């Protein structure tokens, strides 16, 4: 066995993670850009908490609250301009995966005034600001990854800005912020977390150490997923946030695979939520990778405490009526997906016909 594993993010998990750790904020500077979405952080108490600790510590802040779901290049450029003009020393990402990812990209672009493809490729010759991540959804695990997924709206593509320098310095996870998530949002984000957990295990880049982390998350979700349509307890919310964070830790070093590569065009071309897009493809993907990894797929079903057909039944119940796609759409999505870097991490690596097969099987009614 040979592997290397580190994530440089200090994880602080638990109630009052923000309020009881005000001392970490001034460690990163005196001026901060808070990057968040339009509404939810004002309603779930997270923005109040962040502003309270910054005021307590004498850290000046500028609020950039314009981040939309699946943030665009324009949104991060505007945020970087704000950070530059404000003289920010660091950035706080507060919200779902979209504001967290936007904050990371803004941290890169504040002093690296790039445009076009160089946003994603670099080189990033100037300082990248440090960032703190405070998630309010339980799905992306972005608080512990070096990825920032940004949408190129002109080309209908999701692009990955990936550099070690955007690993958050601190991830502050308080489950309280997730209590008010809608059932739909809870389902979609939990299934995104499941996707990270199982894709990291089944990736060509999988690492036994990360498998152990991922199987812990899968086991937790196996107990929680069947209840997602009901009222969730605070304990359930805590479990979902914990499992989501484990998924981020796992994909930070093992990456994602065909599910994410194939899910992106469903979001960029048809506006389907990221977690839902992944979940729609999940069962057919598991069938496909079983050709090469039937034992590992069985380990995943065992961790979920479900058979393959029980899992399919659960996914169908959670996802409800599925979207319909034309044969032309499926062909175009498949052509896009086979060109993605993460498709190559899939074991076995699917060709165009295989990818079309997974799409077709996923959307057969
Ligand atoms: P999101 O796009 O951040 O947010 C979706 C919606 O949820 C928004 O309307 C948001 O409202 C609302 N919301 C957020 N927190 C809430 C709360 N506590 N209560 C009620 N509503 C809340 O959703 P997401 O699924 O977390 O993030 C998806 C993005 O993350 C995608 O762009 C995906 O590609 C990316 N992603 C990144 C990674 C990574 O490693 N970097 C991994 C997976 C996915 P407001 O807009 O008002 O805040
Ligand atoms: Zn994802």
Coordinates of C-alpha atoms and ligand atoms in Angstrom, one line a residue:
X1 CA 0.0 0.0 0.0
X2 CA 1.2 3.5 -0.8
X3 CA -0.7 6.7 -0.3
X4 CA -0.5 10.3 0.9
X5 CA -3.3 12.1 2.6
X6 CA -3.7 15.4 4.2
X7 CA -6.3 18.1 4.3
X8 CA -5.0 21.4 5.6
X9 CA -8.4 22.6 6.8
X10 CA -9.0 22.8 10.6
X11 CA -12.5 21.4 11.1
X12 CA -14.6 22.7 14.0
X13 CA -17.9 20.9 14.2
X14 CA -20.7 21.5 16.7
X15 CA -23.3 23.9 18.1
X16 CA -22.0 27.5 18.3
X17 CA -18.9 26.6 16.2
X18 CA -18.9 30.3 15.0
X19 CA -19.9 32.0 18.2
X20 CA -17.4 30.1 20.4
X21 CA -14.5 30.5 18.0
X22 CA -14.4 34.3 17.4
X23 CA -10.7 34.3 18.1
X24 CA -9.8 32.6 14.8
X25 CA -11.2 35.4 12.6
X26 CA -8.6 38.1 13.5
X27 CA -5.8 35.5 12.9
X28 CA -6.5 36.0 9.2
X29 CA -6.6 39.8 9.0
X30 CA -8.4 43.0 9.9
X31 CA -10.7 43.3 6.9
X32 CA -12.9 40.6 5.4
X33 CA -15.3 40.1 2.5
X34 CA -18.3 38.0 3.5
X35 CA -19.6 36.1 0.5
X36 CA -23.1 34.8 0.8
X37 CA -26.4 34.1 -1.0
X38 CA -29.3 36.5 -1.4
X39 CA -31.6 35.4 1.5
X40 CA -31.0 32.3 3.5
X41 CA -28.0 33.4 5.6
X42 CA -30.1 36.3 6.8
X43 CA -32.9 33.9 7.9
X44 CA -31.1 31.0 9.4
X45 CA -29.0 33.1 11.9
X46 CA -25.6 32.4 10.4
X47 CA -25.0 35.9 9.1
X48 CA -26.0 37.4 12.5
X49 CA -23.5 35.1 14.2
X50 CA -20.7 36.0 11.8
X51 CA -21.3 39.7 12.0
X52 CA -21.4 39.4 15.8
X53 CA -18.1 37.7 16.1
X54 CA -16.4 40.1 13.6
X55 CA -17.7 43.1 15.6
X56 CA -16.5 41.5 18.8
X57 CA -13.1 41.0 17.4
X58 CA -12.9 44.4 15.6
X59 CA -12.6 42.9 12.1
X60 CA -14.1 45.2 9.5
X61 CA -16.4 43.5 6.9
X62 CA -18.0 44.2 3.5
X63 CA -21.1 42.1 2.7
X64 CA -21.3 40.6 -0.8
X65 CA -24.7 38.9 -0.8
X66 CA -25.3 38.4 -4.5
X67 CA -24.3 34.8 -5.0
X68 CA -26.8 32.8 -7.0
X69 CA -27.1 28.9 -7.0
X70 CA -24.4 27.6 -9.4
X71 CA -22.4 30.9 -9.3
X72 CA -21.3 32.4 -12.6
X73 CA -18.0 33.9 -13.7
X74 CA -19.6 37.3 -13.6
X75 CA -20.6 36.9 -10.0
X76 CA -17.0 35.9 -8.9
X77 CA -15.5 38.7 -10.9
X78 CA -17.8 41.2 -9.2
X79 CA -17.0 39.7 -5.8
X80 CA -13.2 39.9 -6.5
X81 CA -13.6 43.6 -7.5
X82 CA -15.4 44.2 -4.2
X83 CA -12.6 42.4 -2.2
X84 CA -9.9 44.4 -4.0
X85 CA -11.6 47.8 -3.5
X86 CA -12.4 47.0 0.1
X87 CA -8.8 45.8 0.7
X88 CA -9.9 42.5 2.1
X89 CA -7.2 40.4 3.9
X90 CA -9.4 37.3 3.8
X91 CA -12.8 35.9 2.6
X92 CA -15.6 34.2 4.4
X93 CA -17.9 31.8 2.4
X94 CA -21.2 31.6 4.1
X95 CA -24.1 29.5 2.8
X96 CA -24.6 26.5 0.6
X97 CA -21.9 25.2 -1.8
X98 CA -22.5 28.1 -4.2
X99 CA -21.3 30.9 -1.8
X100 CA -18.6 28.6 -0.5
X101 CA -17.3 28.0 -4.0
X102 CA -17.7 31.6 -5.0
X103 CA -15.7 32.7 -1.9
X104 CA -12.8 30.4 -2.9
X105 CA -12.8 31.7 -6.5
X106 CA -13.0 35.3 -5.3
X107 CA -10.0 34.6 -3.0
X108 CA -8.0 33.6 -6.1
X109 CA -9.2 36.5 -8.3
X110 CA -8.8 39.4 -5.9
X111 CA -5.2 39.9 -6.7
X112 CA -4.9 37.6 -9.8
X113 CA -7.0 39.7 -12.2
X114 CA -7.7 37.0 -14.7
X115 CA -10.4 36.5 -17.3
X116 CA -11.3 33.7 -19.8
X117 CA -9.9 30.2 -19.4
X118 CA -7.0 31.5 -17.3
X119 CA -9.5 31.8 -14.4
X120 CA -9.5 28.0 -14.2
X121 CA -5.9 27.2 -15.3
X122 CA -3.9 30.0 -13.7
X123 CA -1.1 30.5 -13.3
X124 CA -2.0 32.3 -10.1
X125 CA 1.2 34.4 -9.6
X126 CA -0.2 36.8 -7.0
X127 CA -1.4 36.2 -3.5
X128 CA -4.5 34.1 -3.0
X129 CA -6.5 35.3 0.0
X130 CA -7.1 32.8 2.9
X131 CA -10.8 31.7 3.4
X132 CA -13.0 30.5 6.1
X133 CA -16.0 28.3 5.1
X134 CA -19.3 28.1 7.0
X135 CA -21.8 25.8 5.3
X136 CA -25.5 26.1 5.8
X137 CA -26.5 23.1 3.5
X138 CA -25.5 19.5 4.2
X139 CA -24.3 18.2 0.8
X140 CA -21.3 19.7 -1.0
X141 CA -18.6 19.3 1.5
X142 CA -17.0 22.4 -0.1
X143 CA -15.9 23.5 3.3
X144 CA -13.1 20.9 3.2
X145 CA -12.2 20.8 -0.5
X146 CA -9.8 22.6 -2.8
X147 CA -12.5 22.8 -5.5
X148 CA -14.5 25.8 -6.6
X149 CA -17.2 24.9 -9.2
X150 CA -18.1 27.9 -11.3
X151 CA -20.6 28.1 -14.2
X152 CA -19.6 29.4 -17.5
X153 CA -23.0 30.6 -18.6
X154 CA -22.0 31.4 -22.2
X155 CA -20.8 27.9 -22.9
X156 CA -23.3 26.1 -20.6
X157 CA -20.5 24.5 -18.7
X158 CA -19.5 23.9 -15.1
X159 CA -15.8 24.5 -14.6
X160 CA -13.5 23.5 -11.7
X161 CA -11.1 26.0 -10.3
X162 CA -8.8 23.7 -8.3
X163 CA -5.8 24.7 -6.3
X164 CA -4.5 23.7 -2.9
X165 CA -4.4 27.4 -1.9
X166 CA -8.2 27.5 -1.7
X167 CA -8.7 24.8 0.9
X168 CA -10.4 26.8 3.7
X169 CA -8.1 27.6 6.6
X170 CA -11.1 26.8 8.9
X171 CA -14.4 25.0 8.3
X172 CA -16.9 26.0 11.0
X173 CA -19.9 23.6 11.0
X174 CA -22.9 24.5 13.1
X175 CA -25.9 22.1 12.3
X176 CA -28.3 24.8 13.6
X177 CA -28.0 26.7 10.4
X178 CA -29.4 23.8 8.5
X179 CA -32.5 23.3 10.6
X180 CA -34.8 25.3 8.3
X181 CA -33.7 23.7 5.0
X182 CA -36.8 22.7 2.9
X183 CA -37.5 19.0 2.4
X184 CA -36.5 19.3 -1.3
X185 CA -33.2 21.1 -0.6
X186 CA -32.5 18.6 2.2
X187 CA -33.0 15.6 -0.2
X188 CA -31.0 17.1 -3.0
X189 CA -28.0 18.1 -0.8
X190 CA -28.0 14.7 1.1
X191 CA -27.9 12.9 -2.2
X192 CA -25.0 15.1 -3.4
X193 CA -23.2 14.0 -0.2
X194 CA -24.0 10.4 -0.9
X195 CA -22.7 10.8 -4.4
X196 CA -19.3 12.2 -3.2
X197 CA -19.0 9.4 -0.6
X198 CA -19.7 6.5 -3.1
X199 CA -17.9 8.0 -6.0
X200 CA -14.7 8.5 -3.9
X201 CA -14.9 4.8 -2.9
X202 CA -15.4 3.7 -6.5
X203 CA -12.9 6.0 -8.1
X204 CA -9.7 4.7 -9.7
X205 CA -8.1 7.2 -7.3
X206 CA -9.7 5.6 -4.2
X207 CA -7.5 5.2 -1.1
X208 CA -8.3 2.7 1.7
X209 CA -8.0 5.4 4.3
X210 CA -10.6 7.5 2.5
X211 CA -12.8 4.5 1.9
X212 CA -13.1 4.1 5.7
X213 CA -14.1 7.8 5.9
X214 CA -16.6 7.4 3.1
X215 CA -18.1 4.2 4.4
X216 CA -18.8 5.9 7.7
X217 CA -20.7 8.6 5.8
X218 CA -22.6 6.1 3.7
X219 CA -23.6 4.2 6.8
X220 CA -24.9 7.4 8.4
X221 CA -26.9 8.3 5.3
X222 CA -28.3 4.7 5.1
X223 CA -30.0 5.5 8.4
X224 CA -31.1 9.0 7.6
X225 CA -32.1 8.9 3.9
X226 CA -35.3 6.9 4.5
X227 CA -36.6 9.7 6.8
X228 CA -35.9 12.6 4.6
X229 CA -39.5 13.2 3.6
X230 CA -40.5 13.5 7.3
X231 CA -39.7 16.1 9.9
X232 CA -36.1 15.7 10.8
X233 CA -34.7 15.9 14.4
X234 CA -31.7 18.0 15.4
X235 CA -29.8 14.8 15.6
X236 CA -30.7 13.9 12.0
X237 CA -29.5 17.4 10.9
X238 CA -26.3 16.9 12.7
X239 CA -25.8 13.5 11.1
X240 CA -26.4 14.9 7.6
X241 CA -23.9 17.8 8.1
X242 CA -21.3 15.3 9.4
X243 CA -21.8 12.9 6.5
X244 CA -21.6 15.8 4.0
X245 CA -18.3 16.9 5.5
X246 CA -17.0 13.3 5.4
X247 CA -17.9 13.3 1.6
X248 CA -15.8 16.5 1.1
X249 CA -12.8 15.0 2.9
X250 CA -13.1 11.9 0.7
X251 CA -13.4 13.7 -2.6
X252 CA -10.6 16.1 -1.8
X253 CA -8.1 13.4 -2.5
X254 CA -10.0 10.8 -4.5
X255 CA -12.1 13.1 -6.7
X256 CA -15.5 12.4 -8.3
X257 CA -16.3 10.2 -11.3
X258 CA -18.9 9.7 -14.0
X259 CA -21.8 10.8 -11.9
X260 CA -20.5 14.3 -11.5
X261 CA -19.3 14.5 -15.1
X262 CA -22.7 13.4 -16.4
X263 CA -24.7 15.5 -13.9
X264 CA -23.2 18.8 -14.9
X265 CA -24.9 19.2 -18.2
X266 CA -28.3 18.3 -16.6
X267 CA -27.7 21.4 -14.4
X268 CA -26.2 23.8 -17.0
X269 CA -28.6 22.9 -19.9
X270 CA -31.8 22.0 -18.0
X271 CA -31.4 23.8 -14.6
X272 CA -31.7 20.6 -12.6
X273 CA -30.3 21.0 -9.0
X274 CA -26.8 19.7 -8.7
X275 CA -27.6 17.0 -6.0
X276 CA -30.7 15.9 -7.9
X277 CA -28.8 15.6 -11.1
X278 CA -26.3 13.3 -9.5
X279 CA -29.0 11.2 -7.8
X280 CA -30.9 10.7 -11.0
X281 CA -27.9 8.9 -12.4
X282 CA -26.8 7.0 -9.3
X283 CA -28.4 3.7 -9.7
X284 CA -27.5 3.1 -13.3
X285 CA -23.9 4.2 -12.5
X286 CA -23.7 1.6 -9.7
X287 CA -24.9 -1.0 -12.1
X288 CA -22.3 0.0 -14.7
X289 CA -19.3 0.0 -12.3
X290 CA -20.5 -3.3 -10.9
X291 CA -18.9 -4.9 -14.0
X292 CA -15.5 -4.1 -12.6
X293 CA -16.2 -3.6 -8.9
X294 CA -19.1 -5.8 -7.9
X295 CA -17.5 -6.5 -4.4
X296 CA -17.0 -2.8 -3.6
X297 CA -20.6 -1.9 -4.8
X298 CA -21.8 -4.7 -2.5
X299 CA -19.8 -3.1 0.4
X300 CA -21.5 0.2 -0.3
X301 CA -25.0 -1.5 -0.3
X302 CA -24.0 -3.2 3.0
X303 CA -23.0 0.1 4.5
X304 CA -26.4 1.5 3.5
X305 CA -28.0 -1.6 5.0
X306 CA -30.0 -2.0 1.7
X307 CA -30.1 -4.3 -1.3
X308 CA -29.5 -2.8 -4.7
X309 CA -33.2 -2.9 -5.4
X310 CA -34.2 -1.4 -2.0
X311 CA -31.8 1.4 -2.8
X312 CA -33.3 2.0 -6.2
X313 CA -36.8 2.1 -4.6
X314 CA -35.6 4.6 -2.0
X315 CA -34.0 6.8 -4.7
X316 CA -37.2 6.7 -6.8
X317 CA -39.3 7.6 -3.8
X318 CA -37.1 10.6 -2.9
X319 CA -36.7 11.9 -6.5
X320 CA -40.4 11.6 -7.5
X321 CA -41.3 12.2 -11.1
X322 CA -38.2 12.3 -13.3
X323 CA -37.4 14.8 -16.1
X324 CA -37.8 13.7 -19.7
X325 CA -34.9 14.2 -22.2
X326 CA -34.9 13.8 -26.0
X327 CA -32.4 11.4 -27.7
X328 CA -30.6 14.4 -29.1
X329 CA -30.2 15.9 -25.6
X330 CA -28.8 12.7 -24.3
X331 CA -26.3 12.4 -27.1
X332 CA -25.1 16.0 -26.5
X333 CA -24.8 15.5 -22.8
X334 CA -22.9 12.3 -23.3
X335 CA -20.5 14.0 -25.7
X336 CA -19.8 16.6 -23.1
X337 CA -19.4 14.1 -20.3
X338 CA -16.9 11.9 -21.9
X339 CA -14.6 14.9 -22.3
X340 CA -14.5 15.6 -18.5
X341 CA -11.5 14.8 -16.5
X342 CA -13.4 13.0 -13.8
X343 CA -14.9 10.5 -16.3
X344 CA -11.4 9.0 -16.5
X345 CA -11.4 8.3 -12.8
X346 CA -14.4 6.0 -13.3
X347 CA -13.7 2.2 -13.1
X348 CA -14.3 0.9 -15.7
X349 CA -13.8 4.0 -17.8
X350 CA -17.0 4.4 -19.8
X351 CA -17.0 5.2 -23.6
X352 CA -19.5 7.3 -25.3
X353 CA -21.9 4.4 -25.8
X354 CA -21.7 3.4 -22.1
X355 CA -22.4 7.0 -21.0
X356 CA -25.4 7.2 -23.3
X357 CA -26.5 3.8 -21.9
X358 CA -26.3 5.2 -18.3
X359 CA -28.3 8.3 -19.3
X360 CA -30.9 6.2 -21.1
X361 CA -31.3 3.7 -18.2
X362 CA -31.6 6.6 -15.8
X363 CA -34.5 8.2 -17.6
X364 CA -36.4 5.2 -18.8
X365 CA -39.9 5.5 -17.2
Ligands
LIG1 P1 -26.7 26.3 -3.1 O1 -26.7 26.5 -4.6 O2 -25.6 26.9 -2.4 O3 -28.0 26.8 -2.5 C1 -29.3 26.4 -3.0 C2 -30.4 27.1 -2.4 O4 -30.5 26.8 -1.0 C3 -30.3 28.6 -2.4 O5 -31.5 29.1 -2.9 C4 -30.0 29.0 -1.0 O6 -30.5 30.3 -0.7 C5 -30.7 28.0 -0.2 N1 -30.1 27.7 1.1 C6 -28.8 27.6 1.5 N2 -28.7 27.4 2.8 C7 -30.0 27.4 3.3 C8 -30.5 27.1 4.6 N3 -29.8 26.9 5.7 N4 -31.9 27.2 4.7 C9 -32.7 27.4 3.6 N5 -32.2 27.6 2.4 C10 -30.9 27.6 2.2 O7 -26.8 24.7 -2.9 P2 -25.8 23.5 -2.6 O8 -26.4 22.3 -3.1 O9 -25.3 23.6 -1.2 O10 -24.5 23.9 -3.6 C11 -24.5 23.5 -4.9 C12 -23.2 24.1 -5.6 O11 -22.1 23.5 -4.9 C13 -23.2 23.7 -7.0 O12 -22.7 24.8 -7.8 C14 -22.2 22.6 -7.1 O13 -21.6 22.4 -8.3 C15 -21.2 23.0 -6.0 N6 -20.4 21.8 -5.4 C16 -19.2 22.1 -5.0 C17 -18.4 21.1 -4.4 C18 -17.0 21.4 -4.0 O14 -16.3 20.6 -3.5 N7 -16.6 22.7 -4.1 C19 -18.9 19.8 -4.3 C20 -20.2 19.6 -4.7 C21 -21.0 20.6 -5.2 P3 -29.7 31.7 -0.8 O15 -29.3 31.8 -2.2 O16 -30.6 32.7 -0.4 O17 -28.5 31.5 0.1
LIG2 ZN1 -21.4 17.3 -5.9

